[in-house]
Amino acid sequence: KIKLSFKNKKTKISQSLYKFIDINGKVVAIGPITNADTQIAMQQLAIGIYILKVNQNNKELKTFKIIKK
């Protein structure tokens, strides 16, 4: 699992979501961010390299490169 934590607890997380995108550009998982410490399960994803994008109100907040082994 991946744990997302918002350090600034004043950040409103309403209308926030995450997207996993594979190296081919296909969105393979998407879901809501429900609280300041959200855990995202990855067991359904195949081994590989992914981009994790965190968005709020259709604006990109942060992007991460994830390598699942």
CSV table of N, CA and C in Angstrom, one decimal:
chain,number,residue,atom,x,y,z
A,1,LYS,N,0.8,-1.2,0.0
A,1,LYS,CA,0.0,0.0,0.0
A,1,LYS,C,0.9,1.2,0.0
A,2,ILE,N,0.3,2.3,-0.5
A,2,ILE,CA,1.0,3.6,-0.5
A,2,ILE,C,0.1,4.5,0.4
A,3,LYS,N,0.8,5.2,1.2
A,3,LYS,CA,0.1,6.1,2.2
A,3,LYS,C,0.4,7.6,1.7
A,4,LEU,N,-0.7,8.3,1.5
A,4,LEU,CA,-0.6,9.7,1.1
A,4,LEU,C,-0.9,10.5,2.4
A,5,SER,N,-0.1,11.4,2.8
A,5,SER,CA,-0.3,12.3,3.9
A,5,SER,C,-0.2,13.7,3.5
A,6,PHE,N,-1.2,14.5,3.9
A,6,PHE,CA,-1.2,15.9,3.7
A,6,PHE,C,-0.6,16.5,4.9
A,7,LYS,N,0.6,17.1,4.8
A,7,LYS,CA,1.3,17.7,6.0
A,7,LYS,C,0.6,18.9,6.5
A,8,ASN,N,0.0,19.7,5.6
A,8,ASN,CA,-0.7,20.9,6.0
A,8,ASN,C,-2.2,20.4,6.2
A,9,LYS,N,-2.5,20.2,7.5
A,9,LYS,CA,-3.8,19.6,7.9
A,9,LYS,C,-4.9,20.6,7.5
A,10,LYS,N,-4.6,21.9,7.2
A,10,LYS,CA,-5.6,22.8,6.8
A,10,LYS,C,-6.0,22.7,5.4
A,11,THR,N,-5.2,21.9,4.6
A,11,THR,CA,-5.5,21.7,3.2
A,11,THR,C,-6.9,21.0,3.1
A,12,LYS,N,-7.8,21.5,2.4
A,12,LYS,CA,-9.1,20.8,2.2
A,12,LYS,C,-8.9,19.7,1.2
A,13,ILE,N,-9.4,18.6,1.6
A,13,ILE,CA,-9.2,17.4,0.7
A,13,ILE,C,-10.4,17.1,-0.1
A,14,SER,N,-11.5,17.9,0.1
A,14,SER,CA,-12.7,17.6,-0.7
A,14,SER,C,-12.4,17.7,-2.2
A,15,GLN,N,-13.1,16.9,-2.9
A,15,GLN,CA,-12.9,16.8,-4.4
A,15,GLN,C,-11.5,16.5,-4.8
A,16,SER,N,-10.8,15.8,-4.0
A,16,SER,CA,-9.4,15.3,-4.3
A,16,SER,C,-9.5,13.9,-4.7
A,17,LEU,N,-8.6,13.5,-5.7
A,17,LEU,CA,-8.6,12.1,-6.1
A,17,LEU,C,-7.2,11.8,-6.6
A,18,TYR,N,-6.9,10.5,-6.7
A,18,TYR,CA,-5.7,10.0,-7.2
A,18,TYR,C,-5.9,9.2,-8.5
A,19,LYS,N,-4.9,9.2,-9.3
A,19,LYS,CA,-4.9,8.4,-10.6
A,19,LYS,C,-3.6,7.6,-10.7
A,20,PHE,N,-3.6,6.3,-11.0
A,20,PHE,CA,-2.4,5.6,-11.4
A,20,PHE,C,-2.4,5.5,-12.9
A,21,ILE,N,-1.3,5.9,-13.5
A,21,ILE,CA,-1.2,5.8,-14.9
A,21,ILE,C,0.0,4.9,-15.3
A,22,ASP,N,-0.2,4.0,-16.2
A,22,ASP,CA,0.9,3.1,-16.5
A,22,ASP,C,1.8,3.7,-17.5
A,23,ILE,N,2.9,3.1,-17.9
A,23,ILE,CA,3.9,3.7,-18.8
A,23,ILE,C,3.4,3.9,-20.2
A,24,ASN,N,2.2,3.3,-20.5
A,24,ASN,CA,1.6,3.5,-21.8
A,24,ASN,C,0.6,4.7,-21.8
A,25,GLY,N,0.5,5.3,-20.6
A,25,GLY,CA,-0.4,6.5,-20.6
A,25,GLY,C,-1.9,6.1,-20.2
A,26,LYS,N,-2.1,4.8,-19.9
A,26,LYS,CA,-3.5,4.4,-19.6
A,26,LYS,C,-3.7,4.5,-18.1
A,27,VAL,N,-4.9,5.1,-17.8
A,27,VAL,CA,-5.3,5.2,-16.4
A,27,VAL,C,-5.7,3.8,-15.9
A,28,VAL,N,-5.0,3.2,-14.9
A,28,VAL,CA,-5.3,1.9,-14.5
A,28,VAL,C,-6.0,1.8,-13.1
A,29,ALA,N,-6.0,2.9,-12.4
A,29,ALA,CA,-6.8,3.0,-11.1
A,29,ALA,C,-7.0,4.4,-10.8
A,30,ILE,N,-8.2,4.7,-10.2
A,30,ILE,CA,-8.6,6.0,-9.8
A,30,ILE,C,-9.4,5.9,-8.6
A,31,GLY,N,-9.3,6.9,-7.7
A,31,GLY,CA,-10.1,6.8,-6.5
A,31,GLY,C,-10.1,8.1,-5.7
A,32,PRO,N,-11.0,8.3,-4.8
A,32,PRO,CA,-11.1,9.5,-4.0
A,32,PRO,C,-10.0,9.5,-2.9
A,33,ILE,N,-9.6,10.7,-2.5
A,33,ILE,CA,-8.8,10.8,-1.3
A,33,ILE,C,-9.8,11.3,-0.2
A,34,THR,N,-9.9,10.5,0.8
A,34,THR,CA,-11.0,10.7,1.8
A,34,THR,C,-10.6,11.3,3.1
A,35,ASN,N,-9.3,11.3,3.4
A,35,ASN,CA,-8.9,12.0,4.6
A,35,ASN,C,-7.4,12.4,4.5
A,36,ALA,N,-6.9,13.0,5.5
A,36,ALA,CA,-5.5,13.6,5.4
A,36,ALA,C,-4.5,12.5,5.3
A,37,ASP,N,-4.8,11.3,5.8
A,37,ASP,CA,-3.9,10.1,5.7
A,37,ASP,C,-4.6,9.0,4.9
A,38,THR,N,-4.5,9.0,3.6
A,38,THR,CA,-5.2,8.0,2.8
A,38,THR,C,-4.2,6.9,2.3
A,39,GLN,N,-4.7,5.7,2.5
A,39,GLN,CA,-3.9,4.6,2.0
A,39,GLN,C,-4.4,4.0,0.7
A,40,ILE,N,-3.6,3.8,-0.3
A,40,ILE,CA,-4.0,3.3,-1.6
A,40,ILE,C,-3.4,1.9,-1.8
A,41,ALA,N,-4.3,0.9,-2.0
A,41,ALA,CA,-3.9,-0.5,-2.2
A,41,ALA,C,-3.4,-0.6,-3.7
A,42,MET,N,-2.3,-1.4,-3.8
A,42,MET,CA,-1.7,-1.6,-5.1
A,42,MET,C,-1.7,-3.0,-5.5
A,43,GLN,N,-2.2,-3.9,-4.7
A,43,GLN,CA,-2.1,-5.4,-5.1
A,43,GLN,C,-2.7,-5.8,-6.4
A,44,GLN,N,-3.7,-5.0,-6.9
A,44,GLN,CA,-4.4,-5.3,-8.1
A,44,GLN,C,-3.5,-4.9,-9.3
A,45,LEU,N,-2.5,-4.1,-9.1
A,45,LEU,CA,-1.7,-3.6,-10.2
A,45,LEU,C,-0.5,-4.6,-10.5
A,46,ALA,N,-0.2,-4.8,-11.7
A,46,ALA,CA,0.9,-5.6,-12.1
A,46,ALA,C,2.3,-4.9,-11.8
A,47,ILE,N,3.3,-5.7,-11.7
A,47,ILE,CA,4.7,-5.2,-11.5
A,47,ILE,C,5.0,-4.3,-12.7
A,48,GLY,N,5.5,-3.1,-12.3
A,48,GLY,CA,5.9,-2.1,-13.4
A,48,GLY,C,6.1,-0.7,-12.8
A,49,ILE,N,6.1,0.2,-13.7
A,49,ILE,CA,6.3,1.6,-13.4
A,49,ILE,C,5.0,2.4,-13.6
A,50,TYR,N,4.7,3.2,-12.6
A,50,TYR,CA,3.4,3.9,-12.7
A,50,TYR,C,3.7,5.4,-12.3
A,51,ILE,N,2.8,6.2,-12.8
A,51,ILE,CA,2.8,7.6,-12.4
A,51,ILE,C,1.5,7.8,-11.5
A,52,LEU,N,1.7,8.3,-10.3
A,52,LEU,CA,0.6,8.6,-9.4
A,52,LEU,C,0.4,10.1,-9.4
A,53,LYS,N,-0.8,10.5,-9.8
A,53,LYS,CA,-1.2,11.9,-9.8
A,53,LYS,C,-2.2,12.2,-8.8
A,54,VAL,N,-2.0,13.2,-8.0
A,54,VAL,CA,-3.0,13.7,-7.0
A,54,VAL,C,-3.6,15.0,-7.5
A,55,ASN,N,-4.9,15.0,-7.7
A,55,ASN,CA,-5.6,16.2,-8.2
A,55,ASN,C,-6.7,16.7,-7.2
A,56,GLN,N,-6.9,18.0,-7.3
A,56,GLN,CA,-8.0,18.5,-6.5
A,56,GLN,C,-8.7,19.6,-7.4
A,57,ASN,N,-10.0,19.5,-7.5
A,57,ASN,CA,-10.8,20.4,-8.3
A,57,ASN,C,-10.2,20.5,-9.7
A,58,ASN,N,-9.8,19.3,-10.3
A,58,ASN,CA,-9.3,19.2,-11.6
A,58,ASN,C,-7.9,19.9,-11.8
A,59,LYS,N,-7.2,20.2,-10.7
A,59,LYS,CA,-5.9,20.8,-10.8
A,59,LYS,C,-4.9,19.8,-10.2
A,60,GLU,N,-3.8,19.6,-10.8
A,60,GLU,CA,-2.8,18.7,-10.4
A,60,GLU,C,-2.0,19.3,-9.2
A,61,LEU,N,-2.0,18.5,-8.1
A,61,LEU,CA,-1.3,19.0,-6.9
A,61,LEU,C,0.1,18.4,-6.8
A,62,LYS,N,0.2,17.1,-7.1
A,62,LYS,CA,1.5,16.4,-7.0
A,62,LYS,C,1.5,15.2,-7.9
A,63,THR,N,2.7,14.9,-8.4
A,63,THR,CA,3.0,13.7,-9.3
A,63,THR,C,4.1,12.9,-8.7
A,64,PHE,N,4.0,11.6,-8.6
A,64,PHE,CA,5.0,10.7,-8.1
A,64,PHE,C,5.3,9.6,-9.1
A,65,LYS,N,6.5,9.2,-9.2
A,65,LYS,CA,6.9,8.0,-10.0
A,65,LYS,C,6.9,6.8,-9.0
A,66,ILE,N,6.1,5.8,-9.3
A,66,ILE,CA,6.0,4.6,-8.4
A,66,ILE,C,6.6,3.4,-9.2
A,67,ILE,N,7.5,2.6,-8.6
A,67,ILE,CA,8.0,1.4,-9.2
A,67,ILE,C,7.5,0.3,-8.3
A,68,LYS,N,6.6,-0.6,-8.8
A,68,LYS,CA,6.1,-1.8,-8.1
A,68,LYS,C,7.0,-3.0,-8.5
A,69,LYS,N,7.5,-3.6,-7.5
A,69,LYS,CA,8.4,-4.8,-7.7
A,69,LYS,C,7.7,-6.0,-7.4
